[in-house]
Short mmCIF file of C-alpha atoms in Angstrom, two decimals:
data_model
loop_
_atom_site.label_atom_id
_atom_site.label_comp_id
_atom_site.label_asym_id
_atom_site.label_seq_id
_atom_site.Cartn_x
_atom_site.Cartn_y
_atom_site.Cartn_z
CA UNK A 26 -34.50 23.92 100.76
CA UNK A 27 -35.51 26.64 98.57
CA UNK A 28 -38.82 28.60 97.74
CA UNK A 29 -38.42 30.48 94.48
CA UNK A 30 -41.21 32.75 93.36
CA UNK A 31 -41.68 34.73 90.02
CA UNK A 32 -44.70 35.74 88.02
CA UNK A 33 -46.28 33.12 85.74
CA UNK A 34 -46.77 35.16 82.84
CA UNK A 35 -45.88 38.67 81.27
CA UNK A 36 -46.60 40.44 78.15
CA UNK A 37 -44.50 43.44 76.69
CA UNK A 38 -44.49 45.38 73.48
CA UNK A 39 -41.53 45.06 70.70
CA UNK A 40 -38.84 47.57 71.53
CA UNK A 41 -39.92 48.02 75.10
CA UNK A 42 -38.13 47.16 78.38
CA UNK A 43 -39.42 44.50 80.67
CA UNK A 44 -38.35 43.41 84.16
CA UNK A 45 -39.07 40.13 85.58
CA UNK A 46 -38.84 39.73 89.31
CA UNK A 47 -37.79 36.65 91.32
CA UNK A 48 -37.94 36.30 94.96
CA UNK A 49 -36.43 33.45 96.95
CA UNK A 50 -36.15 32.18 100.49
CA UNK A 51 -33.34 29.75 101.03
CA UNK A 52 -31.47 27.83 103.76
CA UNK A 53 -28.32 28.62 102.02
CA UNK A 54 -27.40 30.79 99.08
CA UNK A 55 -24.41 30.59 96.58
CA UNK A 56 -25.69 32.39 93.52
CA UNK A 57 -28.63 33.12 91.46
CA UNK A 58 -28.80 32.23 87.68
CA UNK A 59 -31.26 33.15 85.12
CA UNK A 60 -32.02 30.84 82.08
CA UNK A 61 -33.98 31.28 79.10
CA UNK A 62 -36.16 28.37 77.47
CA UNK A 63 -38.03 28.80 74.20
CA UNK A 64 -41.07 26.50 73.75
CA UNK A 65 -40.23 23.06 73.03
CA UNK A 66 -36.45 23.59 73.26
CA UNK A 67 -33.74 23.23 76.22
CA UNK A 68 -33.15 26.11 78.99
CA UNK A 69 -29.98 28.07 77.89
CA UNK A 70 -27.88 30.10 80.45
CA UNK A 71 -28.33 33.87 80.56
CA UNK A 72 -26.57 35.32 83.50
CA UNK A 73 -25.76 34.97 87.05
CA UNK A 74 -25.34 36.83 90.18
CA UNK A 75 -23.23 36.01 93.21
CA UNK A 76 -22.60 39.38 94.80
CA UNK A 77 -25.26 42.28 95.15
CA UNK A 78 -25.57 44.62 92.19
CA UNK A 79 -26.29 44.74 88.57
CA UNK A 80 -24.83 42.48 85.98
CA UNK A 81 -25.21 43.69 82.40
CA UNK A 82 -24.90 41.64 79.20
CA UNK A 83 -25.79 43.34 76.10
CA UNK A 84 -29.54 43.76 76.17
CA UNK A 85 -29.90 41.73 79.25
CA UNK A 86 -29.04 42.76 82.67
CA UNK A 87 -29.62 40.95 86.03
CA UNK A 88 -29.65 42.44 89.53
CA UNK A 89 -29.47 40.72 92.91
CA UNK A 90 -30.08 41.88 96.56
CA UNK A 91 -29.06 39.15 98.96
CA UNK A 92 -30.53 40.85 101.92
CA UNK A 93 -33.87 40.92 100.38
CA UNK A 94 -33.70 37.70 98.65
CA UNK A 95 -34.38 39.37 95.53
CA UNK A 96 -33.41 39.44 91.81
CA UNK A 97 -34.64 40.67 88.51
CA UNK A 98 -33.94 40.09 84.78
CA UNK A 99 -33.94 43.24 82.79
CA UNK A 100 -34.66 42.96 78.88
CA UNK A 101 -34.35 45.93 76.92
CA UNK A 102 -35.25 46.67 73.38
CA UNK A 103 -37.48 43.68 73.33
CA UNK A 104 -37.46 41.62 70.23
CA UNK A 105 -40.14 39.09 68.98
CA UNK A 106 -37.40 36.27 69.53
CA UNK A 107 -37.38 37.30 73.32
CA UNK A 108 -40.74 35.58 73.55
CA UNK A 109 -39.99 32.65 75.79
CA UNK A 110 -40.05 31.35 79.47
CA UNK A 111 -37.53 32.81 81.93
CA UNK A 112 -36.46 30.56 84.82
CA UNK A 113 -34.92 31.92 88.04
CA UNK A 114 -32.50 29.47 89.77
CA UNK A 115 -30.71 29.26 93.11
CA UNK A 116 -27.77 27.65 93.81
CA UNK A 117 -27.46 26.21 97.37
CA UNK A 118 -24.51 26.58 99.78
CA UNK A 119 -22.91 24.15 102.07
CA UNK A 120 -20.36 21.22 102.16
CA UNK A 121 -20.05 18.45 99.96
CA UNK A 122 -20.54 18.39 96.26
CA UNK A 123 -24.13 17.81 96.62
CA UNK A 124 -24.71 21.01 98.42
CA UNK A 125 -24.28 23.06 95.06
CA UNK A 126 -27.65 22.08 93.92
CA UNK A 127 -29.31 24.31 91.30
CA UNK A 128 -33.16 24.90 92.26
CA UNK A 129 -35.27 26.51 89.44
CA UNK A 130 -38.28 28.46 89.96
CA UNK A 131 -41.50 27.80 87.82
CA UNK A 132 -40.61 30.32 85.14
CA UNK A 133 -42.06 33.54 83.65
CA UNK A 134 -43.62 33.12 80.39
CA UNK A 135 -42.87 36.35 78.43
CA UNK A 136 -44.89 37.26 75.35
CA UNK A 137 -43.64 39.85 73.20
CA UNK A 138 -46.27 41.61 70.93
CA UNK A 139 -45.86 43.86 67.95
CA UNK B 6 -21.18 18.85 67.17
CA UNK B 7 -24.06 18.60 69.79
CA UNK B 8 -22.53 19.34 73.40
CA UNK B 9 -25.13 17.30 75.01
CA UNK B 10 -27.05 14.76 73.32
CA UNK B 11 -29.94 12.56 74.36
CA UNK B 12 -31.88 9.90 72.74
CA UNK B 13 -34.48 9.29 72.15
CA UNK B 14 -36.13 12.61 71.65
CA UNK B 15 -39.64 11.22 71.67
CA UNK B 16 -40.85 8.12 73.53
CA UNK B 17 -44.62 6.96 73.78
CA UNK B 18 -45.06 3.70 75.48
CA UNK B 19 -47.63 1.86 77.75
CA UNK B 20 -47.97 1.87 81.35
CA UNK B 21 -45.91 -0.77 83.18
CA UNK B 22 -43.21 -1.05 80.38
CA UNK B 23 -39.54 -0.23 81.06
CA UNK B 24 -37.62 2.38 79.10
CA UNK B 25 -34.20 3.91 79.12
CA UNK B 26 -32.93 7.32 77.73
CA UNK B 27 -29.42 7.83 77.08
CA UNK B 28 -27.08 10.99 77.52
CA UNK B 29 -23.81 11.83 76.40
CA UNK B 30 -21.65 15.17 76.61
CA UNK B 31 -18.47 16.02 74.73
CA UNK B 32 -17.64 19.32 76.85
CA UNK B 33 -15.33 17.32 79.15
CA UNK B 34 -17.58 18.32 82.03
CA UNK B 35 -17.19 16.36 85.08
CA UNK B 36 -20.96 16.75 86.43
CA UNK B 37 -24.12 15.54 84.83
CA UNK B 38 -27.84 15.68 85.75
CA UNK B 39 -31.10 14.54 85.04
CA UNK B 40 -34.15 17.10 85.31
CA UNK B 41 -37.65 16.43 84.91
CA UNK B 42 -40.03 19.01 83.57
CA UNK B 43 -43.75 18.51 84.09
CA UNK B 44 -46.61 19.73 81.95
CA UNK B 45 -46.63 22.90 84.05
CA UNK B 46 -43.00 23.61 82.95
CA UNK B 47 -41.54 23.04 86.40
CA UNK B 48 -38.07 22.07 85.98
CA UNK B 49 -37.07 19.51 88.90
CA UNK B 50 -33.75 17.86 89.62
CA UNK B 51 -33.95 14.14 89.95
CA UNK B 52 -30.22 12.96 90.03
CA UNK B 53 -26.64 14.40 89.64
CA UNK B 54 -23.43 12.60 89.11
CA UNK B 55 -19.78 13.96 89.54
CA UNK B 56 -17.24 11.69 88.01
CA UNK B 57 -19.44 8.72 87.89
CA UNK B 58 -20.33 9.08 91.36
CA UNK B 59 -24.17 9.92 92.51
CA UNK B 60 -23.86 13.22 94.46
CA UNK B 61 -27.62 14.28 94.39
CA UNK B 62 -30.43 11.95 94.59
CA UNK B 63 -33.85 13.78 95.04
CA UNK B 64 -36.96 12.17 96.20
CA UNK B 65 -37.62 10.11 93.19
CA UNK B 66 -39.52 6.64 93.12
CA UNK B 67 -36.90 3.80 93.19
CA UNK B 68 -38.32 2.80 89.75
CA UNK B 69 -36.04 5.28 88.45
CA UNK B 70 -32.29 4.19 88.14
CA UNK B 71 -29.63 6.36 86.77
CA UNK B 72 -26.28 4.91 85.69
CA UNK B 73 -23.09 6.60 84.55
CA UNK B 74 -20.71 4.22 82.91
CA UNK B 75 -18.12 7.05 82.56
CA UNK B 76 -18.08 10.96 83.36
CA UNK B 77 -19.45 11.79 79.65
CA UNK B 78 -22.53 9.48 79.88
CA UNK B 79 -25.51 9.36 82.25
CA UNK B 80 -28.41 7.20 81.33
CA UNK B 81 -31.71 6.84 82.91
CA UNK B 82 -33.79 3.57 83.27
CA UNK B 83 -37.34 3.71 84.17
CA UNK B 84 -39.21 0.50 85.45
CA UNK B 85 -42.84 -0.10 85.61
CA UNK B 86 -43.84 3.27 83.79
CA UNK B 87 -46.95 5.21 85.32
CA UNK B 88 -49.11 7.91 83.79
CA UNK B 89 -47.27 10.36 86.02
CA UNK B 90 -44.17 9.70 84.56
CA UNK B 91 -45.15 11.59 81.37
CA UNK B 92 -42.89 14.55 81.04
CA UNK B 93 -39.83 15.81 79.24
CA UNK B 94 -36.76 14.66 80.83
CA UNK B 95 -33.62 16.87 80.47
CA UNK B 96 -30.04 15.71 80.70
CA UNK B 97 -27.54 18.49 81.43
CA UNK B 98 -23.86 18.88 82.30
CA UNK B 99 -21.70 21.30 84.16
CA UNK B 100 -17.78 21.84 84.45
CA UNK B 101 -17.92 21.18 88.32
CA UNK B 102 -20.74 20.63 90.70
CA UNK B 103 -20.48 24.25 92.14
CA UNK B 104 -20.99 25.66 88.49
CA UNK B 105 -24.40 27.22 88.02
CA UNK B 106 -23.93 27.17 84.21
CA UNK B 107 -25.51 24.09 83.07
CA UNK B 108 -25.58 22.89 79.36
CA UNK B 109 -28.89 21.06 78.72
CA UNK B 110 -29.61 18.45 76.20
CA UNK B 111 -32.68 19.01 73.88
CA UNK B 112 -34.98 16.81 76.01
CA UNK B 113 -36.54 13.70 75.59
CA UNK B 114 -40.41 13.78 75.64
CA UNK B 115 -41.93 10.86 77.38
CA UNK B 116 -45.74 9.81 77.04
CA UNK B 117 -47.11 7.01 78.96
CA UNK B 118 -50.40 5.74 77.63
#
C-alpha cells in the first residue's frame, strides 16, 4: 500500500517562489506525479518523476529522491491563477496491469495573495 | 471536443434510490477509471478497466457496479444510495494502465438527501 503525506494548506505571495513537499512510504514505487486541481474543476497533470533529480517544465519543477521517499513541486513567479490544490500521486510497481495503480495524497491547497 | 466527458454533472437524489453516471473518452485510450473525491477533497480510486476488463477493484461496497461496454465507455451504477455516497465522482482515462498521466472528466457531483 501507499502512505502519502503533504501539507494541507500553504499561502504565498504573487511573484514569489513556493515549494510544496510530499513524502511517501510505499511497498512498491514506479513514479511520482503532480496534479493541479482548481476549485470545482478536474485534476490536470503537471509533471512526473521516475528517476532521482529535478524535472523542469516552465515555471514548474518537480524533484524526487527515491531513497528518502521525498518529492517537491516548485512553483516560480507565482501568479494568482496558481491558486489551486496540488496533488502528489504515487504509482505502484509490480506485475500485472492492476499493479500500476495511481494513489493520490490529500492535496495541498495553495492560496496566492497579492 | 471534450476528451473525457461524463454525465450528468450534477445529481441530487433521495436515499435508497438507484442512479447511474456515464463516461466516454475520445482519446483512444485503453484504460479508464472511476475515482471518488469526498468533501475533504481526498481523491480515491474505485475501479479501473483496461480494454473492457476490470483490473482494479478497490474496497468499494457492491452497491457500486461499473460497466464497460467498450474501451471508450465506462459507466457507474449505484444501487440503494446512502448519505455517505455524496461526493464528486471523476472518470479518467490513460493510454495504458502503466501511464501515470490521467485525463479526467469534469466530475459528477452526487448529493444524496
